[in-house]
């Protein structure tokens, strides 16, 4: 990987409106192969909508999205997935009546071009990804028996089983406690270490600081700040947008205090 290589993913002035409201409003940034980039921002900032634009669920109202130099704007989701862009959903929706292993195998069966394979191979790949996310011991459990953190692991496993080159994660750590977040961070790092670029949406700041080298802050559909997580999170505008004016005030009077 060289510093001059074309970005893997490029967003140029990406805009998506619902009715008259721009949920994503002229967003421009790029992601290079091998990066872990975090997107943060308050509820309603447009994070999930942005991810839906990248994975082809929404048609753009403006701008362009490029994958390895070629425009993918207007492509249907299954074609974008086949190019190697995998994703999780904020609302976890596994196939409840199936086992954990069967769910992971679904990802392997319907993944990117080189991930689609015969059932037996799909199950081998499923076993591999379940090990990767730490779910191997529960492979034969019904999905309905899984705890919330394990369902999120499974969601990541399903996405990883599609063999993406870029993995889009939508708040996979929301609602987890600190111990569970640590385990989930480790999981993301493990997946990243297999050569997968990660674009991660999170509401939890600790996650962004923990694994991302670069963070992009969205507010009202626009990029409010971008840079190293530590410096971005010290940005007064970000603190105000993300945590509200009350927390910003508290920080000014008590700068030693930890974030939530
Ligand atoms: N399918 C949709 N139809 C109409 N409005 C939507 C739709 N999806 C998202 N929105 C609106 O777009 C804005 C951004 O939402 P979203 O992308 O879910 O934010 P975030 O993920 O940052 O919390 C919100 O105001 C939300 O109500
Ligand atoms: Mg969201």
mmCIF file of C-alpha atoms and ligand atoms in Angstrom:
data_model
loop_
_atom_site.group_PDB
_atom_site.id
_atom_site.type_symbol
_atom_site.label_atom_id
_atom_site.label_comp_id
_atom_site.label_asym_id
_atom_site.label_seq_id
_atom_site.Cartn_x
_atom_site.Cartn_y
_atom_site.Cartn_z
ATOM 1 C CA UNK A 1 0.000 0.000 0.000
ATOM 2 C CA UNK A 2 1.513 3.304 -1.021
ATOM 3 C CA UNK A 3 0.496 6.764 0.121
ATOM 4 C CA UNK A 4 -0.199 7.813 -3.460
ATOM 5 C CA UNK A 5 -2.563 4.931 -4.347
ATOM 6 C CA UNK A 6 -6.101 5.950 -5.361
ATOM 7 C CA UNK A 7 -8.471 5.950 -2.421
ATOM 8 C CA UNK A 8 -10.537 2.803 -2.057
ATOM 9 C CA UNK A 9 -13.693 4.781 -1.405
ATOM 10 C CA UNK A 10 -14.354 8.370 -2.399
ATOM 11 C CA UNK A 11 -17.393 10.457 -1.561
ATOM 12 C CA UNK A 12 -17.802 13.704 -3.431
ATOM 13 C CA UNK A 13 -20.502 16.136 -2.331
ATOM 14 C CA UNK A 14 -22.832 13.241 -1.537
ATOM 15 C CA UNK A 15 -26.364 14.467 -0.893
ATOM 16 C CA UNK A 16 -29.524 12.582 0.102
ATOM 17 C CA UNK A 17 -32.821 14.283 0.818
ATOM 18 C CA UNK A 18 -35.999 13.011 2.420
ATOM 19 C CA UNK A 19 -38.809 15.292 1.418
ATOM 20 C CA UNK A 20 -37.256 18.711 1.570
ATOM 21 C CA UNK A 21 -34.725 17.834 4.254
ATOM 22 C CA UNK A 22 -31.133 16.966 3.383
ATOM 23 C CA UNK A 23 -30.240 14.058 5.682
ATOM 24 C CA UNK A 24 -26.813 13.957 4.017
ATOM 25 C CA UNK A 25 -25.720 17.296 2.654
ATOM 26 C CA UNK A 26 -22.649 17.604 0.438
ATOM 27 C CA UNK A 27 -20.423 15.094 2.216
ATOM 28 C CA UNK A 28 -16.914 14.721 0.830
ATOM 29 C CA UNK A 29 -14.227 12.410 2.190
ATOM 30 C CA UNK A 30 -12.162 9.423 1.188
ATOM 31 C CA UNK A 31 -11.075 6.171 2.740
ATOM 32 C CA UNK A 32 -7.786 4.501 1.854
ATOM 33 C CA UNK A 33 -7.280 0.791 1.723
ATOM 34 C CA UNK A 34 -6.343 -0.627 5.109
ATOM 35 C CA UNK A 35 -7.681 2.274 7.160
ATOM 36 C CA UNK A 36 -10.088 2.149 10.070
ATOM 37 C CA UNK A 37 -12.117 5.344 9.817
ATOM 38 C CA UNK A 38 -14.765 6.353 12.325
ATOM 39 C CA UNK A 39 -17.894 8.368 11.651
ATOM 40 C CA UNK A 40 -19.469 9.958 14.679
ATOM 41 C CA UNK A 41 -22.188 12.499 15.245
ATOM 42 C CA UNK A 42 -25.347 13.071 17.234
ATOM 43 C CA UNK A 43 -28.520 11.091 16.638
ATOM 44 C CA UNK A 44 -30.119 12.120 13.375
ATOM 45 C CA UNK A 45 -26.852 13.503 11.975
ATOM 46 C CA UNK A 46 -27.176 11.354 8.854
ATOM 47 C CA UNK A 47 -24.714 8.560 9.666
ATOM 48 C CA UNK A 48 -26.942 5.626 8.773
ATOM 49 C CA UNK A 49 -28.257 7.456 5.707
ATOM 50 C CA UNK A 50 -24.679 7.981 4.549
ATOM 51 C CA UNK A 51 -23.973 4.294 4.949
ATOM 52 C CA UNK A 52 -27.147 3.472 3.029
ATOM 53 C CA UNK A 53 -25.920 5.741 0.234
ATOM 54 C CA UNK A 54 -22.592 3.895 0.069
ATOM 55 C CA UNK A 55 -24.207 0.453 0.028
ATOM 56 C CA UNK A 56 -26.717 1.478 -2.640
ATOM 57 C CA UNK A 57 -29.894 1.347 -0.576
ATOM 58 C CA UNK A 58 -30.524 5.023 -1.270
ATOM 59 C CA UNK A 59 -30.170 6.744 -4.600
ATOM 60 C CA UNK A 60 -28.152 9.936 -4.324
ATOM 61 C CA UNK A 61 -29.784 13.300 -4.893
ATOM 62 C CA UNK A 62 -26.401 14.776 -5.627
ATOM 63 C CA UNK A 63 -22.701 14.034 -5.726
ATOM 64 C CA UNK A 64 -20.841 10.851 -6.541
ATOM 65 C CA UNK A 65 -19.429 7.794 -4.797
ATOM 66 C CA UNK A 66 -16.399 6.055 -6.257
ATOM 67 C CA UNK A 67 -14.995 2.628 -5.482
ATOM 68 C CA UNK A 68 -11.371 2.146 -6.510
ATOM 69 C CA UNK A 69 -11.728 4.994 -8.977
ATOM 70 C CA UNK A 70 -15.053 3.992 -10.583
ATOM 71 C CA UNK A 71 -18.427 5.528 -9.859
ATOM 72 C CA UNK A 72 -20.870 3.211 -8.094
ATOM 73 C CA UNK A 73 -23.629 5.822 -7.798
ATOM 74 C CA UNK A 74 -26.938 4.337 -8.908
ATOM 75 C CA UNK A 75 -25.780 0.715 -8.648
ATOM 76 C CA UNK A 76 -28.168 -1.661 -6.857
ATOM 77 C CA UNK A 77 -27.092 -2.962 -3.426
ATOM 78 C CA UNK A 78 -26.333 -6.525 -4.550
ATOM 79 C CA UNK A 79 -23.889 -5.294 -7.183
ATOM 80 C CA UNK A 80 -22.177 -3.015 -4.691
ATOM 81 C CA UNK A 81 -21.918 -5.931 -2.249
ATOM 82 C CA UNK A 82 -20.351 -8.029 -4.993
ATOM 83 C CA UNK A 83 -17.689 -5.395 -5.531
ATOM 84 C CA UNK A 84 -16.558 -6.071 -1.975
ATOM 85 C CA UNK A 85 -18.450 -3.555 0.135
ATOM 86 C CA UNK A 86 -20.003 -5.407 3.070
ATOM 87 C CA UNK A 87 -22.119 -3.991 5.819
ATOM 88 C CA UNK A 88 -24.000 -4.532 9.030
ATOM 89 C CA UNK A 89 -27.358 -3.013 9.900
ATOM 90 C CA UNK A 90 -28.047 -0.836 12.922
ATOM 91 C CA UNK A 91 -31.163 -2.886 13.586
ATOM 92 C CA UNK A 92 -29.876 -6.433 13.958
ATOM 93 C CA UNK A 93 -32.114 -8.826 12.047
ATOM 94 C CA UNK A 94 -30.770 -12.343 11.951
ATOM 95 C CA UNK A 95 -32.800 -15.261 10.688
ATOM 96 C CA UNK A 96 -34.230 -16.211 14.078
ATOM 97 C CA UNK A 97 -35.131 -19.827 13.420
ATOM 98 C CA UNK A 98 -31.648 -20.759 12.211
ATOM 99 C CA UNK A 99 -28.504 -21.556 14.121
ATOM 100 C CA UNK A 100 -25.630 -19.126 14.510
ATOM 101 C CA UNK A 101 -23.597 -21.190 12.059
ATOM 102 C CA UNK A 102 -26.372 -21.238 9.469
ATOM 103 C CA UNK A 103 -26.741 -17.480 9.746
ATOM 104 C CA UNK A 104 -23.045 -16.935 9.166
ATOM 105 C CA UNK A 105 -23.169 -19.339 6.213
ATOM 106 C CA UNK A 106 -25.854 -17.178 4.588
ATOM 107 C CA UNK A 107 -23.290 -14.393 4.380
ATOM 108 C CA UNK A 108 -20.850 -16.772 2.730
ATOM 109 C CA UNK A 109 -23.457 -17.965 0.221
ATOM 110 C CA UNK A 110 -24.546 -14.518 -0.871
ATOM 111 C CA UNK A 111 -21.405 -12.474 -0.611
ATOM 112 C CA UNK A 112 -19.016 -10.706 -2.917
ATOM 113 C CA UNK A 113 -18.182 -12.406 -6.218
ATOM 114 C CA UNK A 114 -15.293 -14.469 -4.918
ATOM 115 C CA UNK A 115 -17.126 -15.291 -1.679
ATOM 116 C CA UNK A 116 -20.088 -17.076 -3.257
ATOM 117 C CA UNK A 117 -19.528 -20.746 -2.906
ATOM 118 C CA UNK A 118 -21.061 -24.157 -2.473
ATOM 119 C CA UNK A 119 -22.849 -24.940 0.801
ATOM 120 C CA UNK A 120 -20.038 -27.059 2.221
ATOM 121 C CA UNK A 121 -17.490 -24.313 1.556
ATOM 122 C CA UNK A 122 -19.925 -21.742 2.888
ATOM 123 C CA UNK A 123 -20.069 -23.613 6.187
ATOM 124 C CA UNK A 124 -16.293 -23.836 6.327
ATOM 125 C CA UNK A 125 -16.086 -20.093 5.810
ATOM 126 C CA UNK A 126 -18.835 -19.618 8.408
ATOM 127 C CA UNK A 127 -16.809 -21.585 10.966
ATOM 128 C CA UNK A 128 -13.801 -19.452 10.162
ATOM 129 C CA UNK A 129 -15.595 -16.125 10.636
ATOM 130 C CA UNK A 130 -17.346 -17.326 13.802
ATOM 131 C CA UNK A 131 -13.927 -18.053 15.239
ATOM 132 C CA UNK A 132 -12.779 -14.625 14.099
ATOM 133 C CA UNK A 133 -15.553 -12.880 16.032
ATOM 134 C CA UNK A 134 -15.378 -15.236 19.015
ATOM 135 C CA UNK A 135 -18.661 -17.059 18.481
ATOM 136 C CA UNK A 136 -17.332 -20.518 17.649
ATOM 137 C CA UNK A 137 -18.536 -22.020 20.934
ATOM 138 C CA UNK A 138 -22.102 -20.944 20.122
ATOM 139 C CA UNK A 139 -22.101 -22.021 16.483
ATOM 140 C CA UNK A 140 -24.884 -24.544 16.989
ATOM 141 C CA UNK A 141 -27.046 -22.415 19.243
ATOM 142 C CA UNK A 142 -30.268 -21.033 17.824
ATOM 143 C CA UNK A 143 -29.960 -17.328 17.109
ATOM 144 C CA UNK A 144 -32.942 -16.654 19.362
ATOM 145 C CA UNK A 145 -30.810 -17.763 22.341
ATOM 146 C CA UNK A 146 -28.086 -15.169 21.749
ATOM 147 C CA UNK A 147 -27.442 -12.170 23.983
ATOM 148 C CA UNK A 148 -27.390 -8.686 22.419
ATOM 149 C CA UNK A 149 -23.581 -8.468 22.182
ATOM 150 C CA UNK A 150 -23.478 -11.921 20.605
ATOM 151 C CA UNK A 151 -26.135 -10.917 18.068
ATOM 152 C CA UNK A 152 -23.934 -8.003 17.114
ATOM 153 C CA UNK A 153 -20.975 -10.336 16.783
ATOM 154 C CA UNK A 154 -23.061 -12.526 14.534
ATOM 155 C CA UNK A 155 -24.048 -9.500 12.474
ATOM 156 C CA UNK A 156 -20.364 -8.711 11.998
ATOM 157 C CA UNK A 157 -19.642 -12.376 11.242
ATOM 158 C CA UNK A 158 -22.331 -12.431 8.537
ATOM 159 C CA UNK A 159 -20.875 -9.311 6.951
ATOM 160 C CA UNK A 160 -17.309 -10.640 7.167
ATOM 161 C CA UNK A 161 -18.443 -13.936 5.607
ATOM 162 C CA UNK A 162 -19.282 -12.003 2.438
ATOM 163 C CA UNK A 163 -15.513 -11.432 2.208
ATOM 164 C CA UNK A 164 -15.684 -7.652 1.892
ATOM 165 C CA UNK A 165 -12.697 -5.503 1.127
ATOM 166 C CA UNK A 166 -14.439 -2.669 2.920
ATOM 167 C CA UNK A 167 -16.635 -3.345 5.914
ATOM 168 C CA UNK A 168 -19.250 -0.781 6.930
ATOM 169 C CA UNK A 169 -20.272 -1.147 10.569
ATOM 170 C CA UNK A 170 -23.329 0.715 11.857
ATOM 171 C CA UNK A 171 -23.204 1.114 15.627
ATOM 172 C CA UNK A 172 -22.308 -2.481 16.359
ATOM 173 C CA UNK A 173 -21.272 -1.463 19.861
ATOM 174 C CA UNK A 174 -24.340 0.532 20.844
ATOM 175 C CA UNK A 175 -25.866 -0.742 24.066
ATOM 176 C CA UNK A 176 -22.817 -2.770 25.074
ATOM 177 C CA UNK A 177 -21.148 -2.363 28.465
ATOM 178 C CA UNK A 178 -17.457 -1.491 28.814
ATOM 179 C CA UNK A 179 -16.258 -5.085 28.968
ATOM 180 C CA UNK A 180 -18.343 -5.985 25.925
ATOM 181 C CA UNK A 181 -17.041 -2.925 24.061
ATOM 182 C CA UNK A 182 -13.457 -4.031 24.737
ATOM 183 C CA UNK A 183 -14.250 -7.442 23.274
ATOM 184 C CA UNK A 184 -15.957 -5.841 20.286
ATOM 185 C CA UNK A 185 -12.977 -3.523 19.695
ATOM 186 C CA UNK A 186 -10.726 -6.550 19.675
ATOM 187 C CA UNK A 187 -13.066 -8.196 17.178
ATOM 188 C CA UNK A 188 -12.877 -5.191 14.840
ATOM 189 C CA UNK A 189 -9.089 -5.194 15.092
ATOM 190 C CA UNK A 190 -8.978 -8.913 14.337
ATOM 191 C CA UNK A 191 -11.136 -8.470 11.236
ATOM 192 C CA UNK A 192 -9.062 -5.464 10.154
ATOM 193 C CA UNK A 193 -5.892 -7.521 10.549
ATOM 194 C CA UNK A 194 -7.186 -9.907 7.867
ATOM 195 C CA UNK A 195 -6.845 -7.050 5.367
ATOM 196 C CA UNK A 196 -10.302 -5.494 5.548
ATOM 197 C CA UNK A 197 -10.737 -1.716 5.460
ATOM 198 C CA UNK A 198 -13.233 -0.582 8.090
ATOM 199 C CA UNK A 199 -15.626 2.364 8.069
ATOM 200 C CA UNK A 200 -17.276 2.380 11.416
ATOM 201 C CA UNK A 201 -20.232 4.414 12.620
ATOM 202 C CA UNK A 202 -20.343 4.775 16.361
ATOM 203 C CA UNK A 203 -22.026 6.807 18.991
ATOM 204 C CA UNK A 204 -19.545 5.677 21.649
ATOM 205 C CA UNK A 205 -16.499 7.951 21.641
ATOM 206 C CA UNK A 206 -14.258 5.399 23.338
ATOM 207 C CA UNK A 207 -14.688 3.127 20.344
ATOM 208 C CA UNK A 208 -13.536 5.810 17.935
ATOM 209 C CA UNK A 209 -10.482 6.672 20.015
ATOM 210 C CA UNK A 210 -9.780 2.977 20.571
ATOM 211 C CA UNK A 211 -9.504 1.760 16.983
ATOM 212 C CA UNK A 212 -9.681 4.650 14.509
ATOM 213 C CA UNK A 213 -6.761 6.671 13.235
ATOM 214 C CA UNK A 214 -9.137 9.127 11.654
ATOM 215 C CA UNK A 215 -12.571 10.331 12.607
ATOM 216 C CA UNK A 216 -15.170 12.216 10.616
ATOM 217 C CA UNK A 217 -17.824 14.106 12.514
ATOM 218 C CA UNK A 218 -21.238 14.543 10.930
ATOM 219 C CA UNK A 219 -23.728 17.109 12.125
ATOM 220 C CA UNK A 220 -26.951 17.979 10.319
ATOM 221 C CA UNK A 221 -25.787 15.900 7.370
ATOM 222 C CA UNK A 222 -22.535 17.795 6.925
ATOM 223 C CA UNK A 223 -18.920 17.116 7.812
ATOM 224 C CA UNK A 224 -18.277 19.223 10.890
ATOM 225 C CA UNK A 225 -14.717 18.074 11.528
ATOM 226 C CA UNK A 226 -12.224 15.476 10.384
ATOM 227 C CA UNK A 227 -8.882 14.342 11.744
ATOM 228 C CA UNK A 228 -7.206 12.352 14.481
ATOM 229 C CA UNK A 229 -9.863 11.191 16.940
ATOM 230 C CA UNK A 230 -8.195 12.795 19.956
ATOM 231 C CA UNK A 231 -7.977 16.226 18.359
ATOM 232 C CA UNK A 232 -11.411 15.989 16.753
ATOM 233 C CA UNK A 233 -12.973 15.174 20.118
ATOM 234 C CA UNK A 234 -11.274 18.203 21.687
ATOM 235 C CA UNK A 235 -12.785 20.459 19.033
ATOM 236 C CA UNK A 236 -15.212 22.770 20.800
ATOM 237 C CA UNK A 237 -17.718 22.646 17.914
ATOM 238 C CA UNK A 238 -17.711 18.871 18.049
ATOM 239 C CA UNK A 239 -18.172 18.769 21.802
ATOM 240 C CA UNK A 240 -21.136 21.093 21.498
ATOM 241 C CA UNK A 241 -22.719 19.270 18.599
ATOM 242 C CA UNK A 242 -22.140 15.815 19.943
ATOM 243 C CA UNK A 243 -22.754 16.178 23.620
ATOM 244 C CA UNK A 244 -24.786 19.296 23.801
ATOM 245 C CA UNK A 245 -24.071 22.649 25.331
ATOM 246 C CA UNK A 246 -24.353 21.380 28.914
ATOM 247 C CA UNK A 247 -21.436 18.994 28.608
ATOM 248 C CA UNK A 248 -19.370 21.609 26.764
ATOM 249 C CA UNK A 249 -19.859 23.976 29.699
ATOM 250 C CA UNK A 250 -18.963 21.308 32.232
ATOM 251 C CA UNK A 251 -15.760 20.552 30.356
ATOM 252 C CA UNK A 252 -14.768 24.194 30.304
ATOM 253 C CA UNK A 253 -15.076 24.391 34.084
ATOM 254 C CA UNK A 254 -13.681 20.904 34.804
ATOM 255 C CA UNK A 255 -11.318 19.951 31.962
ATOM 256 C CA UNK A 256 -9.884 16.934 33.799
ATOM 257 C CA UNK A 257 -13.177 15.127 33.770
ATOM 258 C CA UNK A 258 -13.636 12.069 31.624
ATOM 259 C CA UNK A 259 -16.162 11.770 28.850
ATOM 260 C CA UNK A 260 -19.234 9.559 29.157
HETATM 261 N N1 LIG B 1 -36.070 6.467 5.097
HETATM 262 C C1 LIG B 1 -36.180 7.706 5.631
HETATM 263 N N2 LIG B 1 -37.246 8.494 5.335
HETATM 264 C C2 LIG B 1 -37.360 9.741 5.826
HETATM 265 N N3 LIG B 1 -36.448 10.303 6.643
HETATM 266 C C3 LIG B 1 -35.372 9.584 6.985
HETATM 267 C C4 LIG B 1 -35.184 8.239 6.493
HETATM 268 N N4 LIG B 1 -34.010 7.764 6.985
HETATM 269 C C5 LIG B 1 -33.506 8.752 7.753
HETATM 270 N N5 LIG B 1 -34.315 9.841 7.759
HETATM 271 C C6 LIG B 1 -34.057 11.118 8.453
HETATM 272 O O1 LIG B 1 -32.770 11.534 8.102
HETATM 273 C C7 LIG B 1 -32.079 12.090 9.220
HETATM 274 C C8 LIG B 1 -30.795 11.321 9.451
HETATM 275 O O2 LIG B 1 -31.123 10.039 9.979
HETATM 276 P P1 LIG B 1 -30.028 8.916 10.178
HETATM 277 O O3 LIG B 1 -29.206 8.808 8.961
HETATM 278 O O4 LIG B 1 -30.727 7.695 10.641
HETATM 279 O O5 LIG B 1 -29.145 9.535 11.353
HETATM 280 P P2 LIG B 1 -28.101 8.834 12.339
HETATM 281 O O6 LIG B 1 -27.813 7.467 11.833
HETATM 282 O O7 LIG B 1 -26.915 9.747 12.331
HETATM 283 O O8 LIG B 1 -28.757 8.825 13.696
HETATM 284 C C9 LIG B 1 -33.065 12.043 10.376
HETATM 285 O O9 LIG B 1 -33.691 13.293 10.463
HETATM 286 C C10 LIG B 1 -34.017 10.968 9.963
HETATM 287 O O10 LIG B 1 -35.280 11.179 10.523
HETATM 288 MG MG1 LIG B 2 -27.997 5.551 12.694
#
